[in-house]
Short mmCIF file of C-alpha atoms in Angstrom, two decimals:
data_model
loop_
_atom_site.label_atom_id
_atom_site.label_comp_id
_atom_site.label_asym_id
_atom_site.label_seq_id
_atom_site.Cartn_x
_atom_site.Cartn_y
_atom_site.Cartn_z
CA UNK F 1077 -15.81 34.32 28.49
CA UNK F 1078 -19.75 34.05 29.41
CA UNK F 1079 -20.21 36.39 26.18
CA UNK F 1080 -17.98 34.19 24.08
CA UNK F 1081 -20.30 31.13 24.97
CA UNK F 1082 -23.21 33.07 23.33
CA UNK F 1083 -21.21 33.58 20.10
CA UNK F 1084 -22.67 31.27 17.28
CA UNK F 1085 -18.92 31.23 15.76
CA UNK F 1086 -15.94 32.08 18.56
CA UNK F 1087 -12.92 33.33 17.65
CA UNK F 1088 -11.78 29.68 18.47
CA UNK F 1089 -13.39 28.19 16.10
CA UNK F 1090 -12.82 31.00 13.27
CA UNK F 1091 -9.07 29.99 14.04
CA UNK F 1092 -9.54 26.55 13.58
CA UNK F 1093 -12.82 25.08 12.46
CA UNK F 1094 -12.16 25.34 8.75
CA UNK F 1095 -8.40 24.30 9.44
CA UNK F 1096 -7.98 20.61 8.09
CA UNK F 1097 -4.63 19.31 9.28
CA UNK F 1098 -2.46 19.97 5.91
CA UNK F 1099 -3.60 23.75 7.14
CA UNK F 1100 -2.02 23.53 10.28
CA UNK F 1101 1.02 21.65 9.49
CA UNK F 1102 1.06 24.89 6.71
CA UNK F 1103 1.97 26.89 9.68
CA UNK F 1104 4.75 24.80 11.49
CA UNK F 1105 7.41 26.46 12.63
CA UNK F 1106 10.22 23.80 11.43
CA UNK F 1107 10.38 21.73 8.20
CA UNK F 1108 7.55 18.93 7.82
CA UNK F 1109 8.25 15.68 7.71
CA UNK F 1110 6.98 14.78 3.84
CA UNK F 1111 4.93 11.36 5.34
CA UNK F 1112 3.29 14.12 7.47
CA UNK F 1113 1.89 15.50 3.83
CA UNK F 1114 0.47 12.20 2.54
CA UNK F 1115 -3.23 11.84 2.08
CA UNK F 1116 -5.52 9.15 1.04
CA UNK F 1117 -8.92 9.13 -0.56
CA UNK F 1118 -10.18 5.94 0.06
CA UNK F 1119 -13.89 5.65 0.42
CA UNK F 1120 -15.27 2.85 2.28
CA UNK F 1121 -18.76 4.35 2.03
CA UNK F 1122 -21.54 4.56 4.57
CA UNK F 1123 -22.70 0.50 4.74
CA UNK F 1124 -23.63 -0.08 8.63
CA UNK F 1125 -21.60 -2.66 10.82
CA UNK F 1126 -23.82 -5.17 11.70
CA UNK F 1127 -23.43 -5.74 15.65
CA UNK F 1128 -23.35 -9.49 15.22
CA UNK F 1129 -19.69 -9.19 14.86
CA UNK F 1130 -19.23 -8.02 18.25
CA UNK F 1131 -21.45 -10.68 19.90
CA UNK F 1132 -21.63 -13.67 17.74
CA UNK F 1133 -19.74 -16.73 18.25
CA UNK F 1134 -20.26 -17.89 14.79
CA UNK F 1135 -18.52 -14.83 13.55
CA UNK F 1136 -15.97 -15.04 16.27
CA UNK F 1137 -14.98 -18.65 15.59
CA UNK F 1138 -14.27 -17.09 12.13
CA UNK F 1139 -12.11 -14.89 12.88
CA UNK F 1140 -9.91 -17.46 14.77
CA UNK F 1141 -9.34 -19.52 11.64
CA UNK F 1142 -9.68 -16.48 9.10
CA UNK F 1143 -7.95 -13.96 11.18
CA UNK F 1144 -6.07 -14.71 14.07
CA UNK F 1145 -4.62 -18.20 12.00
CA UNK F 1146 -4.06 -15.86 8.85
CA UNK F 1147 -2.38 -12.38 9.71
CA UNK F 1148 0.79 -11.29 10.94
CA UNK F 1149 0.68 -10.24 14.59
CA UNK F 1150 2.94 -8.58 17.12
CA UNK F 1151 4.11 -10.41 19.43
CA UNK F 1152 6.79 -8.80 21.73
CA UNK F 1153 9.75 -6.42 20.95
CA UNK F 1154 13.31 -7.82 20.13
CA UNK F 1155 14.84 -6.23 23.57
CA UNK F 1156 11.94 -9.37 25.62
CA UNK F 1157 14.31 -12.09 23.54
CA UNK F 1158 18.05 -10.27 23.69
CA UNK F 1159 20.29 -13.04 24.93
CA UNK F 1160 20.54 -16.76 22.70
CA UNK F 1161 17.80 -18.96 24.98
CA UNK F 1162 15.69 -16.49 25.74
CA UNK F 1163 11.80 -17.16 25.27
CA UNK F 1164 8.55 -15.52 25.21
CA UNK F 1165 5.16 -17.11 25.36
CA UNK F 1166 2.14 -15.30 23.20
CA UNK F 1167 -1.20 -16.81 23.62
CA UNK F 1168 -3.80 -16.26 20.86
CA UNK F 1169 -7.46 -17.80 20.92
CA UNK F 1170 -6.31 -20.60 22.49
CA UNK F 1171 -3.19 -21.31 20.84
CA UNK F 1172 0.68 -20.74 22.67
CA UNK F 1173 2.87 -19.96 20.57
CA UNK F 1174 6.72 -19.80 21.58
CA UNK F 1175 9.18 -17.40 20.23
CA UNK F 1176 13.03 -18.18 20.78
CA UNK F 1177 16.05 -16.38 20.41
CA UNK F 1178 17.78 -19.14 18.17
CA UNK F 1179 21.16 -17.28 17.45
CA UNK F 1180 22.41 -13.94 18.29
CA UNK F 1181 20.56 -12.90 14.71
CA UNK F 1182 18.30 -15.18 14.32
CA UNK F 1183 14.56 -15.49 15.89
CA UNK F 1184 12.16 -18.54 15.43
CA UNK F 1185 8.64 -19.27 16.66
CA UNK F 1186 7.00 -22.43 17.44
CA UNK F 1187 3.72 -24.12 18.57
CA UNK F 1188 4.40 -24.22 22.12
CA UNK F 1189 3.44 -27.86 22.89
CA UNK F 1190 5.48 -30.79 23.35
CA UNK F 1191 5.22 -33.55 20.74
CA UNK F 1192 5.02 -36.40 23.04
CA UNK F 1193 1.83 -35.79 25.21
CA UNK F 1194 1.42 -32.02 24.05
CA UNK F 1195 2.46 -29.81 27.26
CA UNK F 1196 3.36 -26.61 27.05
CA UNK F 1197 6.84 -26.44 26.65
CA UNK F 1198 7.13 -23.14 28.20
CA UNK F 1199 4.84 -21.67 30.65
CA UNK F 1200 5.95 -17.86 30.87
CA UNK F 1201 8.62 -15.97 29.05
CA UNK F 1202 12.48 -16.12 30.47
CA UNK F 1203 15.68 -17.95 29.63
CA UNK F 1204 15.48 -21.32 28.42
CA UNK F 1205 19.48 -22.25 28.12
CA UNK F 1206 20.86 -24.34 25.50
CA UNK F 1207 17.73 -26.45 25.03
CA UNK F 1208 14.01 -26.25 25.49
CA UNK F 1209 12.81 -29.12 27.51
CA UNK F 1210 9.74 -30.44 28.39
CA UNK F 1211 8.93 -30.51 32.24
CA UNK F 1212 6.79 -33.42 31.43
CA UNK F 1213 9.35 -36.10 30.27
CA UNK F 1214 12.41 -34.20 29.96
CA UNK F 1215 11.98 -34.51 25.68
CA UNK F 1216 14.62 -31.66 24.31
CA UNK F 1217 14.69 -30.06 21.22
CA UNK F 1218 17.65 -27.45 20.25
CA UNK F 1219 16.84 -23.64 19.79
CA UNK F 1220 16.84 -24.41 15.93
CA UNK F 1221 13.57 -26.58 16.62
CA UNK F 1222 15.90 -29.67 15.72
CA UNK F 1223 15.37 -32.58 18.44
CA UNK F 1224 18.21 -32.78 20.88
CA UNK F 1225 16.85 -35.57 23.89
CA UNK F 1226 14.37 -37.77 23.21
CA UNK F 1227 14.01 -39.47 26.56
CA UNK F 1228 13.70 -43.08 26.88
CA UNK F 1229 14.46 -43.90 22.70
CA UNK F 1230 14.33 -47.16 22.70
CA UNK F 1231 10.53 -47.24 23.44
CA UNK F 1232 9.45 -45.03 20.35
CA UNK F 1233 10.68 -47.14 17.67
CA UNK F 1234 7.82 -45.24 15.54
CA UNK F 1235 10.03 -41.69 15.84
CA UNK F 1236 12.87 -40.66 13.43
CA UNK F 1237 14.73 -38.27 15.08
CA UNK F 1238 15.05 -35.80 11.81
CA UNK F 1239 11.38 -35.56 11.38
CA UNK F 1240 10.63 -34.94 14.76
CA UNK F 1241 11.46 -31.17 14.98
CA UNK F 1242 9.56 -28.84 16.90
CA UNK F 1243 6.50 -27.15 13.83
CA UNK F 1244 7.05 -23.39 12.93
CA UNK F 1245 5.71 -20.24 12.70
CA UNK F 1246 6.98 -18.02 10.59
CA UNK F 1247 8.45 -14.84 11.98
CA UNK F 1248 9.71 -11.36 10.61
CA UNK F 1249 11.10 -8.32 12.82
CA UNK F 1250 10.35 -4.90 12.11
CA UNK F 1251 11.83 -1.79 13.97
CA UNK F 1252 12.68 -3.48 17.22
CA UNK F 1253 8.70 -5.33 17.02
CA UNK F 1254 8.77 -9.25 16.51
CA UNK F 1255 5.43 -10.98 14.73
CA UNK F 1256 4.34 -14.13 13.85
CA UNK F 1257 2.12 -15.82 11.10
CA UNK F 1258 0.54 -19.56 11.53
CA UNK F 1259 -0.42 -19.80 8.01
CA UNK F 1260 2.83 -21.35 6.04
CA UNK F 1261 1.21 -20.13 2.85
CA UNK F 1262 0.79 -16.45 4.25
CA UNK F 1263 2.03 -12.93 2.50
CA UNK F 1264 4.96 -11.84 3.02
CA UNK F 1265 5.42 -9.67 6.11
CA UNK F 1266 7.11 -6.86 4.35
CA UNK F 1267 5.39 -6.92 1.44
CA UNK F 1268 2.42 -7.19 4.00
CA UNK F 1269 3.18 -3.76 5.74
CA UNK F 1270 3.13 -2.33 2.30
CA UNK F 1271 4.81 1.29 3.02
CA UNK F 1272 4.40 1.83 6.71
CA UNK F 1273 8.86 1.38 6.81
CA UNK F 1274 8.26 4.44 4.81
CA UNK F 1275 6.24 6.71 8.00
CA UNK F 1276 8.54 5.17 11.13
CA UNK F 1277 11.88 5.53 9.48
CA UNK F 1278 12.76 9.15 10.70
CA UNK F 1279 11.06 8.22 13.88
CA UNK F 1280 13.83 5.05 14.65
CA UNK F 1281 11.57 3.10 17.00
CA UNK F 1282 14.31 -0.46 17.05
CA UNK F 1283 16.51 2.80 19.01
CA UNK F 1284 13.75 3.24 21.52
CA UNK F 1285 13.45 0.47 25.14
CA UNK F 1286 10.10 -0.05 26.54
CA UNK F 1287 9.59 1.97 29.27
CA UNK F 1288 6.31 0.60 30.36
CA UNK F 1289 3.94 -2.42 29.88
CA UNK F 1290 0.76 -2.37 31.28
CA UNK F 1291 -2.28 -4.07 30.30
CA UNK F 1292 -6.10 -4.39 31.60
CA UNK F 1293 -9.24 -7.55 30.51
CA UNK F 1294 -12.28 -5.93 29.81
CA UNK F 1295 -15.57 -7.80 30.20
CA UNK F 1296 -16.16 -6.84 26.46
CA UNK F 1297 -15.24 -8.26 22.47
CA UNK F 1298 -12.18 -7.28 21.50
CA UNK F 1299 -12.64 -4.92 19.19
CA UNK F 1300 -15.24 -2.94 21.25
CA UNK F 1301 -12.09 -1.95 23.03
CA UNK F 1302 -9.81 -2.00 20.19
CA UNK F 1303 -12.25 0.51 18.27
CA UNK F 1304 -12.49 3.11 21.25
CA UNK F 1305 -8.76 4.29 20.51
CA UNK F 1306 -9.03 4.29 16.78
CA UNK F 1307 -10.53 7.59 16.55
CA UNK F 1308 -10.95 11.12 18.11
CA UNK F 1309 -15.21 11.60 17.41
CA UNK F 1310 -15.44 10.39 21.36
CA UNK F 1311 -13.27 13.41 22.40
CA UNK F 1312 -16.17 15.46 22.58
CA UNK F 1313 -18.21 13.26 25.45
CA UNK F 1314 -15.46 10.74 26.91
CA UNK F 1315 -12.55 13.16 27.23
CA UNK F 1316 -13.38 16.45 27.69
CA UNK F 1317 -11.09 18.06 30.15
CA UNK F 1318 -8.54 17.63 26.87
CA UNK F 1319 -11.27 20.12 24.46
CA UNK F 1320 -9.30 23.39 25.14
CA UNK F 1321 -5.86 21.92 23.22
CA UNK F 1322 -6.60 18.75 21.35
CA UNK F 1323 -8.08 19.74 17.71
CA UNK F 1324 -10.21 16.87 17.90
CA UNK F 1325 -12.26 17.75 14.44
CA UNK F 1326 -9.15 18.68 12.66
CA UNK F 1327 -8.11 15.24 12.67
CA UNK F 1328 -6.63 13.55 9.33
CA UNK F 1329 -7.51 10.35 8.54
CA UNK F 1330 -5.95 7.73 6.25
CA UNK F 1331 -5.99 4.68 4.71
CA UNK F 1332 -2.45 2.62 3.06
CA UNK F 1333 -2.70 -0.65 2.10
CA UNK F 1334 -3.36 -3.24 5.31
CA UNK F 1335 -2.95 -0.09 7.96
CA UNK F 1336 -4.70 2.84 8.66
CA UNK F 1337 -3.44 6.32 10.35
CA UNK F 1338 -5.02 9.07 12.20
CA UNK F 1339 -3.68 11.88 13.37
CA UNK F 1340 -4.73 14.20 15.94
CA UNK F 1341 -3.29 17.86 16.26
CA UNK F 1342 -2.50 19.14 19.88
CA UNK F 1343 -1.97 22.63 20.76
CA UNK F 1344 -5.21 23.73 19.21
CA UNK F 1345 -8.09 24.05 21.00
CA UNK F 1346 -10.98 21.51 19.51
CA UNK F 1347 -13.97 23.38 17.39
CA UNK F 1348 -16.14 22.33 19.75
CA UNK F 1349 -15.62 24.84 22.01
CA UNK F 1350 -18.05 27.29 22.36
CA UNK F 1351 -15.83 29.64 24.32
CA UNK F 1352 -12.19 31.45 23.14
CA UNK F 1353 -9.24 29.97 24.97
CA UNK F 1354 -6.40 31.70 25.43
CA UNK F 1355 -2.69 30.58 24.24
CA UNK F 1356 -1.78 30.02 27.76
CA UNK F 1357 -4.99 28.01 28.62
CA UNK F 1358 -4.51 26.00 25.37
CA UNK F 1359 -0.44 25.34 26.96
CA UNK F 1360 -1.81 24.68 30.26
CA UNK F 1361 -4.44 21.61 28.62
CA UNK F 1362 -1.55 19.82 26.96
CA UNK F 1363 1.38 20.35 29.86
CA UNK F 1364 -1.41 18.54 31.67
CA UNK F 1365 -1.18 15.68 29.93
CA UNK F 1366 2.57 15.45 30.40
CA UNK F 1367 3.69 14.94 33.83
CA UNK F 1368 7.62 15.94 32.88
CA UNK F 1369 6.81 19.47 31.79
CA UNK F 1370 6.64 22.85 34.30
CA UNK F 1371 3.06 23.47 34.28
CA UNK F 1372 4.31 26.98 35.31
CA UNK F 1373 5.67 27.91 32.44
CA UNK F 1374 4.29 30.98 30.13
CA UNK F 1375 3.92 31.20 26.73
CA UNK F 1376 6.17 34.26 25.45
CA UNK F 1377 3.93 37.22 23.65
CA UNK F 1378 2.96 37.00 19.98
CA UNK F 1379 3.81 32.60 20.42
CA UNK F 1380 1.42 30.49 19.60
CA UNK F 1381 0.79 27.65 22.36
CA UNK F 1382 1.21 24.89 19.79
CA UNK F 1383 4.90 26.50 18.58
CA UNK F 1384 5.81 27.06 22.34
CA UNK F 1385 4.84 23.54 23.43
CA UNK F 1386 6.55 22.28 20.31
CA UNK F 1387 10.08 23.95 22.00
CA UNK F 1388 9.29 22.96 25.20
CA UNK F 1389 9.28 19.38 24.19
CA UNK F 1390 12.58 19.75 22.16
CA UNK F 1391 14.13 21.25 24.82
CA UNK F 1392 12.93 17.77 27.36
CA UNK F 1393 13.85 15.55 24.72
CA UNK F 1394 17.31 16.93 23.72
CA UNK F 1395 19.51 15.13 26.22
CA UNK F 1396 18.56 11.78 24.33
CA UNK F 1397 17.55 13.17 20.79
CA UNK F 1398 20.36 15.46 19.91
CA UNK F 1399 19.41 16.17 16.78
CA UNK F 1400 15.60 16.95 17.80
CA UNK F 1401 15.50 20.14 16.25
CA UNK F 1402 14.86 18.11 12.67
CA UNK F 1403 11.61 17.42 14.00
CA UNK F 1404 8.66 19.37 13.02
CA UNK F 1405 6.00 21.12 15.79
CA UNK F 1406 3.64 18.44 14.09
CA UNK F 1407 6.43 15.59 15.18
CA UNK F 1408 6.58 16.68 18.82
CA UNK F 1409 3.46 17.81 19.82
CA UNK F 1410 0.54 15.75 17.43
CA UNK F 1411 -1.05 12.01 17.86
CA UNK F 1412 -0.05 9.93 15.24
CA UNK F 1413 -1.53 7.27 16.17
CA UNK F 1414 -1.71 3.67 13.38
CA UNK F 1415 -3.32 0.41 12.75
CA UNK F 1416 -1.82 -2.34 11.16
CA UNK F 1417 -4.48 -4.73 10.80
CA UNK F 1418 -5.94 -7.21 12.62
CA UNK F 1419 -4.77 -5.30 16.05
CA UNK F 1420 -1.15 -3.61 16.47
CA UNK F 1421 -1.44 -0.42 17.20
CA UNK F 1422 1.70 1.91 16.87
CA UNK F 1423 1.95 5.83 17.48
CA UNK F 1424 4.33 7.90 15.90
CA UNK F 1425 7.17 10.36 16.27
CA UNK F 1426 7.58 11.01 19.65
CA UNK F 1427 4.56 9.59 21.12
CA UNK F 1428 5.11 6.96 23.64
CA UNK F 1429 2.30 5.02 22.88
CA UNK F 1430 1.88 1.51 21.35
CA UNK F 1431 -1.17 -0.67 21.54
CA UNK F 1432 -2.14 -4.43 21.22
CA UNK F 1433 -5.63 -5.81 21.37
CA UNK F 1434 -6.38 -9.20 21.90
CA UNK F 1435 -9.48 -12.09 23.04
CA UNK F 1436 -8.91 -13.77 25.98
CA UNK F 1437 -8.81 -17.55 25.36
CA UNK F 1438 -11.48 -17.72 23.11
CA UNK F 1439 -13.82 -16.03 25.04
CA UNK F 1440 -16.57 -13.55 22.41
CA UNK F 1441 -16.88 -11.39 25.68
CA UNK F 1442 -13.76 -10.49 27.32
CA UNK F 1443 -9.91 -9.13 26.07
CA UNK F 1444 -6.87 -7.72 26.84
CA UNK F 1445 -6.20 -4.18 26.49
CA UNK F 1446 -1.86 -3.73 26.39
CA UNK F 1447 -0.32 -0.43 26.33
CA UNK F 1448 3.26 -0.69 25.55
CA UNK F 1449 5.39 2.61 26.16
CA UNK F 1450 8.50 2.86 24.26
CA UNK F 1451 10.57 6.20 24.70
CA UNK F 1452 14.34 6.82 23.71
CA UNK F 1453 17.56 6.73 26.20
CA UNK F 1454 20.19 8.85 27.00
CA UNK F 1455 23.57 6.74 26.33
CA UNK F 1456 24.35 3.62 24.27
CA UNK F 1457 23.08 1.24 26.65
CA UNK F 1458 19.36 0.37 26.29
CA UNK F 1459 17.87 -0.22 29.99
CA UNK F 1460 16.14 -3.53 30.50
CA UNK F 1461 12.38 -3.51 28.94
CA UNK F 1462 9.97 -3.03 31.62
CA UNK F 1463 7.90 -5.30 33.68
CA UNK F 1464 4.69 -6.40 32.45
CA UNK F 1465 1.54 -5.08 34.76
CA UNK F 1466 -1.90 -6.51 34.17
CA UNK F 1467 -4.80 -5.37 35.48
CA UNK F 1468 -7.77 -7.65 36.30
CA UNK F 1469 -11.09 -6.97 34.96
CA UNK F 1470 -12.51 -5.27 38.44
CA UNK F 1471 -9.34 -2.88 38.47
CA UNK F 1472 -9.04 0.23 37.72
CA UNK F 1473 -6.52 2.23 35.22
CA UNK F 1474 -5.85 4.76 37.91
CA UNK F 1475 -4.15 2.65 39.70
CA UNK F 1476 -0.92 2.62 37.07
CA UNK F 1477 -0.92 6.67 37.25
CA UNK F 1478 2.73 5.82 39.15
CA UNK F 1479 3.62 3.87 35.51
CA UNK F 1480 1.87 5.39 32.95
CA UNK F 1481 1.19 8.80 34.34
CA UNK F 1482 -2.16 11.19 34.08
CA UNK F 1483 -2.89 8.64 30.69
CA UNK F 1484 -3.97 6.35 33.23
CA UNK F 1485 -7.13 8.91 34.09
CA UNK F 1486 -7.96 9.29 30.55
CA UNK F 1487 -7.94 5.13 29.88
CA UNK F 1488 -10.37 5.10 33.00
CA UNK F 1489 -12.23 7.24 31.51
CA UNK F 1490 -12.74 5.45 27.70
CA UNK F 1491 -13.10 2.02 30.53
CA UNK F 1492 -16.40 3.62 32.07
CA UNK F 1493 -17.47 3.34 28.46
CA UNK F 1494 -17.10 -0.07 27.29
CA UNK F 1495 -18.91 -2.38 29.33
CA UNK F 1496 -22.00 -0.21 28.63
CA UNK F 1497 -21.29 -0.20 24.72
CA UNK F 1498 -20.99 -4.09 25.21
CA UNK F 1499 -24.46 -4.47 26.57
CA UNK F 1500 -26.00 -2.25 24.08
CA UNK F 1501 -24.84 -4.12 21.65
CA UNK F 1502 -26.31 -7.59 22.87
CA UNK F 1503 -29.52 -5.93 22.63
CA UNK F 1504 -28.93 -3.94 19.13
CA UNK F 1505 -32.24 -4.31 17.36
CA UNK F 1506 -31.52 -1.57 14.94
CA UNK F 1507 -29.85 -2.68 11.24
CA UNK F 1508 -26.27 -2.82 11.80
CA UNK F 1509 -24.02 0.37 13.34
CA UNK F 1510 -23.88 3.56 12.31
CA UNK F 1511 -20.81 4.86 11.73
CA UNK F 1512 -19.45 7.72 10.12
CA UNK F 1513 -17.55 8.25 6.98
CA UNK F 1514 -14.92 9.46 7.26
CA UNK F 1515 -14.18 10.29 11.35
CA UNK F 1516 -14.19 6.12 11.95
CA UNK F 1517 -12.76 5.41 8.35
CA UNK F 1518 -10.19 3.49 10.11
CA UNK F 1519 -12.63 1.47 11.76
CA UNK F 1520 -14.36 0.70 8.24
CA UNK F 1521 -11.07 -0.02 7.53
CA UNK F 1522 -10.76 -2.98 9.66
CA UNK F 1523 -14.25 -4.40 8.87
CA UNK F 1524 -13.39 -4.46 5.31
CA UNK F 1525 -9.91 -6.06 6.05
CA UNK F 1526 -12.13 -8.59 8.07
CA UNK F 1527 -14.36 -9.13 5.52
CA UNK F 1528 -11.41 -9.72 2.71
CA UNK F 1529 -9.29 -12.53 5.20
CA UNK F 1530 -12.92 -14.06 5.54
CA UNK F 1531 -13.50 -14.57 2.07
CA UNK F 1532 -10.38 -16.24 1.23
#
């Protein structure tokens, strides 16, 4: 191994240096799923991000009206609302929003203030009942929005019942995730989402429950958070006990409309490596990020790791994906991680993984970090979605590891990060950020999304 150090060019890297991704998935042992073979060639060129954005409240405040007031954003998945009545509260730079389960098909949102003296009409998720009432004054309104009590009518001769409905927000579902809109002249959502239908459809995620919800503030913007999970270039420093089977540099990146997608081959060791890992050290990386495999197990002579982990994951997910042998080694083993803009983040295939950025309040310098796990179920009845877990800002990931598993070490482990990227940029003196081209394309992405809903 010490002699494989010294080699300019290992035999790791001759594998898979020059590999790009439509390579690899060349030598997949199953049929690829044709999304899987789609490429973009966007250029968003090599401009730098000026750090303003990150610490400004000018530019902050302009997102909230320009952004946050403008785009469809996820709020919760259909399985929080199942039952007619049911509720759940999502605050967004100071507004509450309500969404309601209005009819056993039927979902509508609304400003989440009482028209009378303007209290919260709901101040956590749950079951409403028949009405929504205000614990102010007892005012009603139906599920429709349509005002059912108003308490005390005779003294507000001003108030005609029919115009005195609770104000929308407009609402669209898509694969099991709910969003909302507060601009009643908006796009529409699916026309919004452009083809990303197109990439989950094999994939089924309205089949899958949430199996986890866990979330952690961070003393830092939003997007300094949001923009340490939207590529793999940190692999390399932040992450890596992960090197020896995550093909960090043979990422693809990609660019479709209003979302971007990266995706990440595992099984593989990274080009980085300045030493030859063997198939069985390359298995051994990935079965340690994946608590539910036998970390014992070998991988048969003349198998590659990535094919072997690739049927060791069919063979765990069978029981509750019968048909998982339609899935490619690309499905079942790879990070497919998205980004539908301004800050849903959804992974793909089998990955577990969904994440949601956010501000807290309207704070420039502090969020909320969500990771929402949704898996598939054995049997026709979907278990309840789990409980929500949020971590305070002087907590630490590691201790979800019981919820979330060994990912927990590797969030700690972007966390050390932020706070430190936060102060560097309050005392940025250089003109604007650096990035790359085309490793954080996804991140130019977003700035040039941003810089579109600002303009309008």
């Amino acid at each position: 191994r010490q002699q494989d150090k010294e080699n300019v060019m290992t035999i790791a890297e001759s594998k898979s240096k020059d590999l790009s991704y439509q390579e690899l998935l060349d030598l997949d042992t199953h049929d690829v799923n044709p999304t899987l073979r789609l490429t973009s060639d966007v250029d968003f060129g090599t401009t730098n991000i000026p750090a303003e954005r990150y610490t400004s409240q000018e530019f902050f405040d302009l997102e909230v009206e320009k952004i946050w007031k403008k785009a469809w954003q996820m709020v919760c998945r259909e399985e929080h609302i199942p039952n007619v009545g049911d509720t759940y509260v999502y605050d967004i730079v100071g507004t509450s929003i309500l969404v309601v389960r209005s009819a056993p098909d039927e979902i509508k949102a609304f400003y989440n203030a009482c028209l009378h003296r303007g209290r919260q009409l709901r101040d956590c998720s749950g079951h409403a009942g028949d009405v929504i009432r205000c614990p102010f004054h007892a005012l009603a309104w139906d599920l429709d929005g349509t005002l059912e009590n108003l308490t005390a009518a005779w003294d507000f001769p001003q108030v005609q019942p029919e115009n005195f409905s609770l104000p929308e927000v407009k609402v669209a579902s898509w694969e099991g995730w709910v969003f909302i809109n507060m601009d009643p002249a908006c796009e529409d959502f699916y026309e919004y989402i452009g083809d990303l239908p197109k990439h989950f459809e094999k994939w089924a995620p309205h089949k899958k429950f949430v199996s986890a919800h866990v979330a952690k503030r961070y003393p830092v913007n939003w997007k300094v958070a949001q923009e340490a999970f939207m590529e793999a270039f940190h692999v390399i420093a932040t992450h890596p006990q992960i090197l020896t089977g995550t093909g960090d540099c043979n990422s693809q990146y990609d660019v479709f409309g209003n979302f971007s997608r990266a995706i990440t081959p595992n099984g593989t060791p990274s080009p980085h490596l300045q030493w030859s890992p063997t198939e069985q050290e390359i298995f051994d990386a990935i079965t340690d990020k994946r608590l539910d495999e036998d970390p014992m197990a070998h991988v048969p002579e003349g198998m590659t790791a990535r094919a072997f982990a690739a049927k060791v994951a069919r063979d765990r997910l069978r029981p509750a994906v019968p048909n998982v042998d339609e899935y490619c080694d690309a499905e079942v083993n790879d990070s497919m991680y998205f980004t539908l803009f301004p800050n849903f983040h959804p992974w793909g295939a089998f990955n577990r993984i969904n994440y949601r950025f956010r501000p807290v309040g309207t704070k420039v310098d502090e969020c909320l970090m969500e990771c929402i796990y949704t898996e598939d179920f054995e049997g026709d009845d979907r278990p309840p979605p789990a409980e929500y877990i949020e971590l305070g800002i002087d907590q630490e990931w590691t201790e979800l590891i019981p919820v979330i598993g060994n990912l927990a070490r590797v969030f700690q482990q972007d966390s050390f990060n932020l706070p430190k990227v936060q102060k560097g940029l309050e005392t940025f003196k250089a003109d604007g950020l650096t990035l790359t081209k085309y490793q954080e394309v996804k991140i130019r992405h977003w700035h040039a999304m941003a810089e579109r809903f600002i303009a309008n």
